[in-house]
XYZ file of C-alpha atoms in Angstrom:
642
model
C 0.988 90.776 -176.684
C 2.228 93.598 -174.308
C 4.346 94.979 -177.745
C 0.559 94.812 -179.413
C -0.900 96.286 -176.833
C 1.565 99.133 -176.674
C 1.485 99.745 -180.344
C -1.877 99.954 -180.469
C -2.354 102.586 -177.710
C 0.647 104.362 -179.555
C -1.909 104.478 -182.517
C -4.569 105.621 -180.773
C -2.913 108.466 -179.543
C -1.691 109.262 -182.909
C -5.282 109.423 -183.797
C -6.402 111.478 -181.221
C -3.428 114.172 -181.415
C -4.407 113.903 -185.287
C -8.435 114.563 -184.211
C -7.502 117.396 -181.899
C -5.307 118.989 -184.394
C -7.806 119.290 -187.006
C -10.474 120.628 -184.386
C -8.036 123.319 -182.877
C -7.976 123.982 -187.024
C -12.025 124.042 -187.509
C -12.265 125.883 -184.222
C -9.260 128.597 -185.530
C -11.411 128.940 -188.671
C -14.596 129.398 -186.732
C -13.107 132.615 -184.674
C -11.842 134.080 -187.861
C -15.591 133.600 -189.450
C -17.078 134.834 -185.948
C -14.317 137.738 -186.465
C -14.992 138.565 -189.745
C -18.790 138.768 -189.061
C -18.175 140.953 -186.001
C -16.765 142.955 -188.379
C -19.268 143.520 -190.624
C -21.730 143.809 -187.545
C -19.976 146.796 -186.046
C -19.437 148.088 -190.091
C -23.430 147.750 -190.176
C -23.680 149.282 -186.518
C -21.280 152.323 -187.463
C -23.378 153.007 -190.248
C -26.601 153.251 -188.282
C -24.803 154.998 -185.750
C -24.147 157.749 -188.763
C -27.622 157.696 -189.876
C -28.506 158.318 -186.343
C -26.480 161.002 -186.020
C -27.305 162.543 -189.174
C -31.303 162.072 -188.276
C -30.108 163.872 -184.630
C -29.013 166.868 -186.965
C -31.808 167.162 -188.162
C -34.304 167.447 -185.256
C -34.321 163.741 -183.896
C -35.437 162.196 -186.955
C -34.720 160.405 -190.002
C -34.004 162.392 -193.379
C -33.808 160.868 -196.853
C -30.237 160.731 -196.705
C -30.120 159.103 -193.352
C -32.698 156.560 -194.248
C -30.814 155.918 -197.296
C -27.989 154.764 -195.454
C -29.438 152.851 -192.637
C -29.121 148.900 -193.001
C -32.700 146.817 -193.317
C -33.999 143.886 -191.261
C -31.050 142.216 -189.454
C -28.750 144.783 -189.160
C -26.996 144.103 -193.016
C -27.129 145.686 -195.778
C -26.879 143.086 -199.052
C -26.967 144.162 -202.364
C -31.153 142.710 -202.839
C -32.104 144.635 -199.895
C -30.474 147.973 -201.916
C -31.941 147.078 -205.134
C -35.342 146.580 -203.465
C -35.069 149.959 -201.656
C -37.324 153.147 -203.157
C -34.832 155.738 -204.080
C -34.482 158.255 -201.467
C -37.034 160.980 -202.914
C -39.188 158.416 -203.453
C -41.680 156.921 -200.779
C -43.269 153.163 -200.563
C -46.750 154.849 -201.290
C -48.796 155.836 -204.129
C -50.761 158.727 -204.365
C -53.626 156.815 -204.097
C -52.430 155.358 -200.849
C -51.092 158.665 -199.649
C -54.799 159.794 -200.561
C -56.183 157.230 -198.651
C -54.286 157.483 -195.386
C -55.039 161.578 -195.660
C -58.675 160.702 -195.948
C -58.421 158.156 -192.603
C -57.472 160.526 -190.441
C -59.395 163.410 -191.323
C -62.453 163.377 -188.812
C -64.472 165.851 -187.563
C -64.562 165.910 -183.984
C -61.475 166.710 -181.801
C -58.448 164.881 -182.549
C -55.140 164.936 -180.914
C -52.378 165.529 -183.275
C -49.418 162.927 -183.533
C -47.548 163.911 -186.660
C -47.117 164.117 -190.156
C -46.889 160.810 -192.952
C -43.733 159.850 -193.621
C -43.295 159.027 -197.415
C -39.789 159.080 -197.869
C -40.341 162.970 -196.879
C -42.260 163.912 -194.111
C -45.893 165.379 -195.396
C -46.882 168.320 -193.536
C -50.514 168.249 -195.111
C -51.024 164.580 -194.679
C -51.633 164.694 -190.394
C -52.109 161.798 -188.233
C -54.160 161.964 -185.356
C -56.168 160.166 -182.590
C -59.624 160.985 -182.323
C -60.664 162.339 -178.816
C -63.344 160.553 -178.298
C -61.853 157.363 -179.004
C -58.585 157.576 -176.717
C -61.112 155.624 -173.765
C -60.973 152.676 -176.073
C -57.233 152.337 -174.792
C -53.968 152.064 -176.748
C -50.595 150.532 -177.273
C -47.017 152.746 -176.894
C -44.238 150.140 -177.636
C -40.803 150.590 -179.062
C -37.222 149.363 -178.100
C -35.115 151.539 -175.668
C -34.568 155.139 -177.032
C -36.539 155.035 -179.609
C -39.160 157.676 -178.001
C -41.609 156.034 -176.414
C -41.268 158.807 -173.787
C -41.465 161.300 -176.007
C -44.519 159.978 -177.670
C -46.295 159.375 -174.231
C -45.397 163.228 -173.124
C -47.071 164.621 -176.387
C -50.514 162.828 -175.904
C -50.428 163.638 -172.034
C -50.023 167.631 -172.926
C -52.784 167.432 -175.568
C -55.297 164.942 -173.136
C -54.543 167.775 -170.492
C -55.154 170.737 -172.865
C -58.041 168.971 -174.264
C -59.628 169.329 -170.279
C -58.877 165.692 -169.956
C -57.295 164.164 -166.417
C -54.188 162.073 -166.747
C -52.209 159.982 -164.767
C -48.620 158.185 -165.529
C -46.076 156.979 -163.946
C -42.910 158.539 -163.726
C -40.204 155.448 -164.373
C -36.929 157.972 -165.235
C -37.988 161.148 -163.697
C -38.072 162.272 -167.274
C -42.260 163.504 -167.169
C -42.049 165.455 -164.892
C -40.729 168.513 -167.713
C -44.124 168.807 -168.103
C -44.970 171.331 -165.388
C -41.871 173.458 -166.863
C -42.660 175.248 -170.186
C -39.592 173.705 -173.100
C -36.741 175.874 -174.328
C -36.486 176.187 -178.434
C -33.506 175.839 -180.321
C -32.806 175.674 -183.871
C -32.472 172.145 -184.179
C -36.102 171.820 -182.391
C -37.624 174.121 -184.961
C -36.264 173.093 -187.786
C -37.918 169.566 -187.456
C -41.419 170.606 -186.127
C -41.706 172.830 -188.979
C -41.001 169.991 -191.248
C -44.065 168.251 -189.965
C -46.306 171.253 -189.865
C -46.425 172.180 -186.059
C -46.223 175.427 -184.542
C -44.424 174.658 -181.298
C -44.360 177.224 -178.905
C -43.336 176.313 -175.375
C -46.098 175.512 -172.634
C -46.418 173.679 -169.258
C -49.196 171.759 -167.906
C -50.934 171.529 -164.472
C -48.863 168.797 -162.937
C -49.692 166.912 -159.403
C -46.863 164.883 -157.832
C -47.605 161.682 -156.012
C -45.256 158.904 -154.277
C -46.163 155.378 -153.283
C -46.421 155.573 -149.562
C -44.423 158.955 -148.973
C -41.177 157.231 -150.634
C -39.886 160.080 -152.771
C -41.484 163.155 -153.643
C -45.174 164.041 -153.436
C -48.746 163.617 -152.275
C -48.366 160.226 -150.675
C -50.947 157.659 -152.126
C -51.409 154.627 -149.724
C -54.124 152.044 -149.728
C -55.644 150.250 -146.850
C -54.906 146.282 -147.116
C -58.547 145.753 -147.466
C -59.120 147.891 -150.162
C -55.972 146.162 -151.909
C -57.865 143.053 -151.750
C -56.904 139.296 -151.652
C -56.038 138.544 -154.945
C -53.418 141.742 -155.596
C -52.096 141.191 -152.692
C -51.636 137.155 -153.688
C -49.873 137.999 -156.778
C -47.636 140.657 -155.196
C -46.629 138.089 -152.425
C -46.202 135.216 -155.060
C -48.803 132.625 -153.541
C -50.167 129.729 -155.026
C -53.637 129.101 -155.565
C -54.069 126.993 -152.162
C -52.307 130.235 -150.340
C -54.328 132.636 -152.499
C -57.522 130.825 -151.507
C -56.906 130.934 -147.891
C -56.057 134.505 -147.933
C -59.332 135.211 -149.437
C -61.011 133.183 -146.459
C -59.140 135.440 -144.273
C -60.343 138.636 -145.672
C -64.196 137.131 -145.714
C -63.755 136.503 -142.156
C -62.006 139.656 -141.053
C -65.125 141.476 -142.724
C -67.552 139.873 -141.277
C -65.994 139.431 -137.986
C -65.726 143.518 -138.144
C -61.983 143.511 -137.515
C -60.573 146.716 -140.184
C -57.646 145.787 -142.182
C -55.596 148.659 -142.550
C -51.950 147.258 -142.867
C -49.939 144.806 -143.007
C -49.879 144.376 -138.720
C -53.553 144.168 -139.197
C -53.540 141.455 -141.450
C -50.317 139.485 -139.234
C -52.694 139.743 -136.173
C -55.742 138.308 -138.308
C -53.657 135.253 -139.017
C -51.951 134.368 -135.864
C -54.700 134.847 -133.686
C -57.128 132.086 -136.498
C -54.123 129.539 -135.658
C -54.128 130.174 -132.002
C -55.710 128.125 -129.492
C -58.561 131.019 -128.900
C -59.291 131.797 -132.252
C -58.570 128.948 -134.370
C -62.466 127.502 -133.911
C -63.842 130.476 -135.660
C -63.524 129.312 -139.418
C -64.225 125.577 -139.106
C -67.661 125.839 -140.931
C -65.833 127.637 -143.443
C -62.555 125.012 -144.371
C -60.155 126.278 -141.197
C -57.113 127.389 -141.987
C -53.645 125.132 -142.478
C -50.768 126.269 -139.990
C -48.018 125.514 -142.760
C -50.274 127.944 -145.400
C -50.522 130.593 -142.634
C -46.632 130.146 -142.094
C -46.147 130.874 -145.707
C -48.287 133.889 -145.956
C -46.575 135.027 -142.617
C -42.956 134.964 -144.022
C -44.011 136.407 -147.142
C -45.405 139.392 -145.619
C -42.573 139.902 -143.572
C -40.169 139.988 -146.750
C -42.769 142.014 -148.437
C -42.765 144.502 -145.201
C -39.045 144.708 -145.537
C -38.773 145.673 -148.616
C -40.004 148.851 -147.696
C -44.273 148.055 -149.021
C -45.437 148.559 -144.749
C -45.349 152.165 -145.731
C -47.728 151.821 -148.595
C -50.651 150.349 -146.800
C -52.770 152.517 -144.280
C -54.785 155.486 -143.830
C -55.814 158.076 -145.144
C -56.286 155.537 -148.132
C -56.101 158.021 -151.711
C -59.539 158.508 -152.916
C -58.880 158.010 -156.592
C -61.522 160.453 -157.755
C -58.613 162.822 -157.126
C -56.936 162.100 -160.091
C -59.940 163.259 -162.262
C -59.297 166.657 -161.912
C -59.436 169.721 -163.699
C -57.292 172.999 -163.116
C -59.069 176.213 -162.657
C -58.381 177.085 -166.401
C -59.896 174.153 -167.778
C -56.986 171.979 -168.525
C -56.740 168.483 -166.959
C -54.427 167.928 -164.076
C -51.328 165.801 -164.860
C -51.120 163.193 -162.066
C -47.606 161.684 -161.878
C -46.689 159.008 -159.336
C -43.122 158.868 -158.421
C -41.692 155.130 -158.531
C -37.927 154.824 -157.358
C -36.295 151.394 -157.396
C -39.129 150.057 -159.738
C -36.327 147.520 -160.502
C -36.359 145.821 -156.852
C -39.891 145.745 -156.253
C -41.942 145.447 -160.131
C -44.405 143.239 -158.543
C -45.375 145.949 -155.917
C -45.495 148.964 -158.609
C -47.381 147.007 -161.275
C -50.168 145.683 -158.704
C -50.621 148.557 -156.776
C -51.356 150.643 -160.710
C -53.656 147.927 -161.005
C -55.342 148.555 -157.747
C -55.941 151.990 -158.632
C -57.738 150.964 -162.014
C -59.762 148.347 -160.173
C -60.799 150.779 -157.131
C -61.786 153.524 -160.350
C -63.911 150.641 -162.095
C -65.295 149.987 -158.830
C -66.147 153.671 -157.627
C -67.041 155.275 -161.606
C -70.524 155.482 -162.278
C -71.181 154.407 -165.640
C -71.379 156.849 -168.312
C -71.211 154.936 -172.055
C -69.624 156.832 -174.700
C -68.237 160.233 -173.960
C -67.035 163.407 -176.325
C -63.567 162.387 -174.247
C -62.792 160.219 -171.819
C -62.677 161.698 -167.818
C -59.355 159.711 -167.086
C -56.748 158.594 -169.332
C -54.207 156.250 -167.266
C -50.626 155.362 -169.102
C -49.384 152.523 -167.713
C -45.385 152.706 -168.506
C -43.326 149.605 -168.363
C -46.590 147.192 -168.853
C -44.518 144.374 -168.940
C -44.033 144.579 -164.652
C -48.151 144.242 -164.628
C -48.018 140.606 -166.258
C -44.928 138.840 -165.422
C -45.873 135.776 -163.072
C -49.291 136.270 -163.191
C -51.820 133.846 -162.827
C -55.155 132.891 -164.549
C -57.318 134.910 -162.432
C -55.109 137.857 -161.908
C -54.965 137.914 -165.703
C -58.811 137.564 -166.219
C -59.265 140.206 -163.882
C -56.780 142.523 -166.008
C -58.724 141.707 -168.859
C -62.099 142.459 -167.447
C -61.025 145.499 -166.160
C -59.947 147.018 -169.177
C -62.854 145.434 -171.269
C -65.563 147.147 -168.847
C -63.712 150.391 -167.497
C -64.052 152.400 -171.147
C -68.056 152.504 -170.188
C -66.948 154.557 -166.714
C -64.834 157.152 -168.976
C -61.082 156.090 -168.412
C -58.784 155.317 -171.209
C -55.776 152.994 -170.597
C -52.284 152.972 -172.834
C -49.876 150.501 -172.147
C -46.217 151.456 -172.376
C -43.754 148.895 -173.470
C -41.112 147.567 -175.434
C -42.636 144.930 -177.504
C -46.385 143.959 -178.138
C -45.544 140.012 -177.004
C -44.810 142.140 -173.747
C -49.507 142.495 -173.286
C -51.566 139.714 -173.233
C -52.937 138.635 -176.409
C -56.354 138.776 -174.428
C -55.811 142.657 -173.366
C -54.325 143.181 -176.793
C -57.496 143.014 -178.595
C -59.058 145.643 -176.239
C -56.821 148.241 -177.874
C -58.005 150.568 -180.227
C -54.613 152.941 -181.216
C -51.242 151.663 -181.763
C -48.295 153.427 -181.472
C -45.233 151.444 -182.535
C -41.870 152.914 -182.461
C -38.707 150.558 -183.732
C -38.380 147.361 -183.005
C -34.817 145.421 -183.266
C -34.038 142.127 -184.430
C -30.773 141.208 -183.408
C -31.465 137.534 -182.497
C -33.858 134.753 -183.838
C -36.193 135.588 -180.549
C -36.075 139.367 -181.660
C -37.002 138.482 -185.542
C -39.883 136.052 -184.329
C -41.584 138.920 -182.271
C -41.085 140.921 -185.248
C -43.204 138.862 -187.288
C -45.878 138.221 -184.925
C -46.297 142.068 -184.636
C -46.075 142.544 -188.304
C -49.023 140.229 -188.751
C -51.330 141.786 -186.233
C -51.258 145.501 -188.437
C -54.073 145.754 -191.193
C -52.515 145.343 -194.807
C -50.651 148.310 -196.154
C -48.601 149.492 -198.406
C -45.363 149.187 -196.406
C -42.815 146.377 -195.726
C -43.709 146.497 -192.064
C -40.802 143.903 -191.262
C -38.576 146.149 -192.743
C -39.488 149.523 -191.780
C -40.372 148.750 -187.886
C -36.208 147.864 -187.883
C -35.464 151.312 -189.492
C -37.832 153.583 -188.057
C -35.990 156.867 -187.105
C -36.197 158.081 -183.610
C -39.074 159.615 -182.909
C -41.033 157.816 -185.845
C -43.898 155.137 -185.300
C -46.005 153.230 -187.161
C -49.647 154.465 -185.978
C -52.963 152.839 -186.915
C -56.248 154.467 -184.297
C -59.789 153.643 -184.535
C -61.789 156.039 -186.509
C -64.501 157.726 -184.859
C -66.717 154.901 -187.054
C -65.123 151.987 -184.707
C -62.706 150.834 -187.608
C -59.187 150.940 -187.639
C -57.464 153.528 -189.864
C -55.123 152.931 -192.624
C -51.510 152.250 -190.942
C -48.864 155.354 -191.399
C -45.817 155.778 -190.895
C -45.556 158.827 -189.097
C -43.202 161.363 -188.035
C -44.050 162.564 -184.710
C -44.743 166.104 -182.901
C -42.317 167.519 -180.385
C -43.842 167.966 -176.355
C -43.872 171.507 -175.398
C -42.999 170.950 -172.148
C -39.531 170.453 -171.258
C -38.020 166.932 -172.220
C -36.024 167.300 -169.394
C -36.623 166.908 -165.590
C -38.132 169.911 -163.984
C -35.968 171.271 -160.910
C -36.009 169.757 -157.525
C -37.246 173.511 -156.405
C -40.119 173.606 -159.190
C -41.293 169.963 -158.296
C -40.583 171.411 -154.484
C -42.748 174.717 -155.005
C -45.657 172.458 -156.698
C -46.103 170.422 -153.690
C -45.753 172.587 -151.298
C -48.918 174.385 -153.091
C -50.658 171.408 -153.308
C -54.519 171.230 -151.723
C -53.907 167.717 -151.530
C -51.103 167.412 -148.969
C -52.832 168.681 -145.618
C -55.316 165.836 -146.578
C -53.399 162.683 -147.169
C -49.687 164.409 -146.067
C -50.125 162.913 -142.724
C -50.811 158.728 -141.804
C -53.160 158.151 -139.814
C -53.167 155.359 -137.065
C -56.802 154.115 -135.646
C -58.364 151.207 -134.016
C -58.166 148.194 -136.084
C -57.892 144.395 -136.351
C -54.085 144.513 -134.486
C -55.586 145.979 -131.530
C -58.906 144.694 -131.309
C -57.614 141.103 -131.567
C -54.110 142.138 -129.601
C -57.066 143.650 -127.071
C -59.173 140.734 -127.319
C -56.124 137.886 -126.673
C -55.006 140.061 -123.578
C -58.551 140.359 -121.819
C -58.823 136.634 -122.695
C -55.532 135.744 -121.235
C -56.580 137.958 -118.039
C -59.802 136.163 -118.073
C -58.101 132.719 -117.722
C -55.538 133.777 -115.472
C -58.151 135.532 -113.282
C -59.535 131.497 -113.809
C -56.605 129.563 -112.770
C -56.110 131.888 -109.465
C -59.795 131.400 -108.488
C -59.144 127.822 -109.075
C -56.128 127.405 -106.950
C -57.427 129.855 -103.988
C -60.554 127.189 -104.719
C -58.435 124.268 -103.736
C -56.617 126.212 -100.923
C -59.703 126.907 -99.492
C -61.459 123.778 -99.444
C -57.954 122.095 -98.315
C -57.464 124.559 -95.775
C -61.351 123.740 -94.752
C -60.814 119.688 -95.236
C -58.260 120.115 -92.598
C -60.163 121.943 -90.555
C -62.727 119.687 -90.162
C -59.971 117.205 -90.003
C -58.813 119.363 -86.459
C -62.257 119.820 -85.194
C -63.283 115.556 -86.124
C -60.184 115.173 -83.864
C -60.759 117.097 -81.107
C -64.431 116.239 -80.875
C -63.105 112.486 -80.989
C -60.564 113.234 -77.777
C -63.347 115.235 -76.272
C -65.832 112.502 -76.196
C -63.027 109.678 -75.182
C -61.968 112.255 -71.724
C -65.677 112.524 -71.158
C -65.839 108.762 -71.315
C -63.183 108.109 -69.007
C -64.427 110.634 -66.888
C -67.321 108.635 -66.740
C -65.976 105.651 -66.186
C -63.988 107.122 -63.149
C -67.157 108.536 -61.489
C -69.049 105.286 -61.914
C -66.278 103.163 -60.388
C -66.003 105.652 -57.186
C -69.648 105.784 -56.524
C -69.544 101.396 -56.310
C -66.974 101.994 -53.613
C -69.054 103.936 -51.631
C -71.645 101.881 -51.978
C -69.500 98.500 -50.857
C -68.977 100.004 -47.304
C -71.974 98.180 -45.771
C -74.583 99.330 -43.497
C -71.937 101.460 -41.274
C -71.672 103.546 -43.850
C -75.321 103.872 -44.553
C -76.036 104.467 -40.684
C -73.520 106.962 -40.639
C -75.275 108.716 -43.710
C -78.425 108.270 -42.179
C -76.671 109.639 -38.709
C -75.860 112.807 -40.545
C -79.485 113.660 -41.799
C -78.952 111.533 -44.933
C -75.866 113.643 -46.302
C -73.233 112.625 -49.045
C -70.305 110.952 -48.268
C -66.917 113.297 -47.802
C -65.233 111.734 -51.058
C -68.206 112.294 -52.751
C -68.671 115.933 -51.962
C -65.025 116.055 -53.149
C -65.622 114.594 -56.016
C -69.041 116.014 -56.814
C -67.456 119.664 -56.242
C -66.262 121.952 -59.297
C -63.142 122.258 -57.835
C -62.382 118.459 -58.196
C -63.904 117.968 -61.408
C -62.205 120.589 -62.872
C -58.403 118.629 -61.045
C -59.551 115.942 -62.269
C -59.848 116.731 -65.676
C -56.877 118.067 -65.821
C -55.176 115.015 -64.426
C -56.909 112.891 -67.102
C -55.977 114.888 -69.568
C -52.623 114.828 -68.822
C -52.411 111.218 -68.618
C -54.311 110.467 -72.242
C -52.234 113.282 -73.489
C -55.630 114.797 -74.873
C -54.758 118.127 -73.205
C -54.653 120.739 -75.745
C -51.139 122.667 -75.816
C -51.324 126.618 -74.994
């Protein structure tokens, strides 16, 4: 049996060396597949790279020729996809359609210019555009990286500002703020915008720099921690909803309570002192407050005040109107916030955009429809704004940008892909700007299909020409001045004016230095608020009870001291009374003496005229009362020590 045993192991072995083998084989023909379709992935890469290049040469977008040799959806070129291509002089439009698309965009009022169609040749005389009027009815800039979002966001901020029309954006790269420096020409530049039909010449804009908090450079913009309000500040500090709740009790009780919250100290001092043993009374009719939530919020704002966001809450808190205005010569001031290390802290740069379009909505008067909007606010990297938020932060997004068209601002969302914006905020959007979009994985092809399938029908193979889009090219559909959406082109897109470069750190420098803004908010400001009244209000009450427990103790010194006292004086009136007594006693027992002498004694009295006795006169003088007290006293030990 041990012979069976051991043959039958041998087998086994066999069998598994035999298995193994012919996976090492399946796995060895696996790599050489994976190889050989690396291969063709970098053939198909190198070839876009070339039609890249070759759209780079001339002016930063596609050509015919380039086009013709960039791959389709997936990154592969097959022979279909080739035979189902429009030769390269030849565009995926009719005339009719071409017709159509020129008619959609021609309105009458004032229009900001995005481009030229695209129909296999870009078609000077076929413009796109935005109406003015309609840019409050907010918009969509997505695109992967380097495809020109940027770019594209630049070009409508010069025109809003040249238009008279305020603008603010954040400044992610550094790259916006070119705008306050007038662009340099070159050949290459030239050569494409007169392919679309625009006469560049270079320009800057009125630009205002502004940092969160004085971190970087500009106007500082802070916010008191009131003003920022429970339910930002929730989401920024990642509470739940039981946290978030309590939080909101706190802030209803430090406003009615009249106790300022100005920072983040403020709002520390507001919770330890409702968990203390003087203060945690005040909110039972209202729930009280759970030690373990305050904890929470506690360490939460001390991470959050590490991370460097103490320096964006306080006074003087940025009165947004200020971002509404209008330079001297007309032309709407160009607002940009600074945002370093957006990377670290997205939560805190997302919310705090938010507060700003919240406190506008809150402090606009409502105007309806407008010729152009007062405000138009670009909200770059949108994606930051929604990640991890929850239902009511969400509805409150929504809301916001539903109602805050009716006070005159405009929002545009900046991001890569459309899945990026709620499908609830996505509906408020009236233009669409949408650069390429890349489908390199089954994730990437999905979103392409869902954002194929939210565009109006046309007479392009969206799925196929959002992967091939040159730089600088978008598909655009806007809503027409009638409320309907315009036909969707693909459109080649202006050039800015401005720089596409960073200005220098001595022209961002100069512009701050001039600005009317910084004597105003330059400096923080420091006043009486809910850290010192309550810090003020726990020290008078710890006096107060200290000032108690001493009056209590020199209380129960005193009426010890007096207990004892009376304990001294009960004594002594006691020994006083018993010498008295005995005193008494003594004078009582020497006048029987006398009186036991007989009648000699008596006839001797009466023989001196009826006079006392000598040992009474001794005894009945001061003299010997006073000895014998003393003597008494000495013997009942009741005579008091000197």
């Amino acid at each position: 049996m041990a012979d069976d045993a051991v043959t039958r192991a041998q087998e086994a072995a066999a069998a598994a060396a035999e298995a193994a083998e012919a996976l090492q084989v399946q796995a060895q023909e696996a790599i050489k597949k994976a190889e050989e379709a690396a291969e063709l992935a970098r053939a198909a890469l190198e070839a876009q790279q070339q039609a890249t290049d070759a759209a780079d040469a001339g002016g930063g977008f596609d050509t015919p020729a380039s086009r013709a040799t960039q791959p389709p959806e997936g990154g592969f070129d097959t022979p279909a996809s080739r035979a189902t291509r429009p030769p390269a002089s030849a565009g995926p439009l009719g005339a009719d359609q071409v017709a159509a698309i020129r008619s959609g965009y021609a309105f009458e009022g004032a229009a900001l210019e995005m481009g030229a169609l695209v129909n296999g040749e870009a078609m000077p005389d076929v413009p796109v555009r935005i109406p003015l009027a309609m840019t409050n009815r907010h918009g969509l800039v997505a695109g992967a990286t380097g495809t020109g979002k940027t770019r594209t966001l630049q070009v409508l901020a010069e025109q809003l500002a040249a238009a008279g029309v305020a603008v603010f954006a954040a400044d992610i790269k550094g790259d916006l703020s070119g705008i306050a420096t007038p662009g340099e020409a070159n050949e290459k530049l030239l050569q494409r915008t007169e392919g679309i039909g625009q006469a560049w010449t270079a320009a800057s804009f009125p630009v205002e720099f502004f940092s969160l908090g004085g971190i970087g450079k500009g106007v500082p913009i802070r916010a008191t921690v009131a003003g920022f309000g429970p339910l930002l500040l929730s989401k920024v500090l990642g509470l739940n909803d039981t946290q978030e709740s309590s939080l909101g009790l706190v802030f209803h009780y430090a406003e009615n309570a009249g106790l300022a919250l100005l920072d983040l100290a403020d709002l520390r001092a507001v919770l330890q002192y409702l968990v203390s043993d003087e203060g945690k009374g005040e909110l039972e009719g209202l729930g009280g407050l759970s030690r373990a939530t305050v904890g929470v919020i506690l360490r939460e704002l001390v991470t959050f005040a590490e991370a460097g966001a103490d320096v964006f809450f306080g006074e003087p808190e940025i009165d947004t109107a200020e971002f509404l205005r209008v330079a001297s010569d007309g032309r709407g001031i160009v607002s940009l916030l600074e945002v370093p290390g957006v990377a670290d802290r997205p939560a805190l740069y997302s919310t705090f955009l938010m507060w700003l379009l919240a406190d506008l909505f809150n402090d606009l008067p409502e105007v309806g429809d407008l010729d152009q909007p007062k405000l138009v606010f670009f909200f770059d990297e949108a994606h930051l704004l929604f990640t991890g938020a929850s239902k009511d932060f969400l509805a409150q997004v929504v809301q916001t940008v539903r109602l805050i068209r009716s006070k005159g601002v405009g929002i545009f969302f900046v991001t890569q892909t459309p899945k990026d914006v709620p499908a609830d905020v996505l509906a408020q959007l009236g233009s669409r700007v949408q650069h390429q979009l890349r489908a390199f994985t089954p994730d990437d092809a999905k979103a392409l299909r869902a954002t194929v399938s939210t565009y109006p029908r046309s007479g392009y193979d969206l799925e196929e020409v959002l992967t091939t889009l040159g730089t600088g090219e978008a598909i655009v559909t806007v809503m027409n001045e009638k409320g309907a959406p315009s036909p969707v082109a693909w459109t080649r897109l202006r050039a800015p004016q401005a720089l596409m470069s960073p200005s220098t750190d001595a022209a961002i420098d100069a512009l701050i230095g001039a600005s009317p803004l910084l004597p105003k908010y330059g400096t923080s400001l420091d006043r009486e608020s809910a850290g010192e009244i309550l810090t003020a209000k726990m020290n008078a009450a710890a006096a107060a009870a200290k000032a108690a427990d001493d009056a209590t103790a020199k209380a129960k010194a005193d009426a010890e001291f007096a207990k004892q006292q009376a304990a001294i004086e009960q004594q002594q009136e006691k020994e006083r009374k018993a010498a008295q007594a005995e005193y008494d006693r003594l004078m009582k027992r020497t006048s029987g003496t006398s009186r036991s002498s007989g009648s000699g004694s008596r006839s001797r009295s009466r023989s001196t005229g009826g006079s006392k006795s000598t040992l009474e006169q001794v005894l009945g003088s001061k003299a010997a009362r006073d000895v014998l007290t003393t003597v008494v006293e000495g013997i009942f030990g009741t005579r008091r020590r000197k």
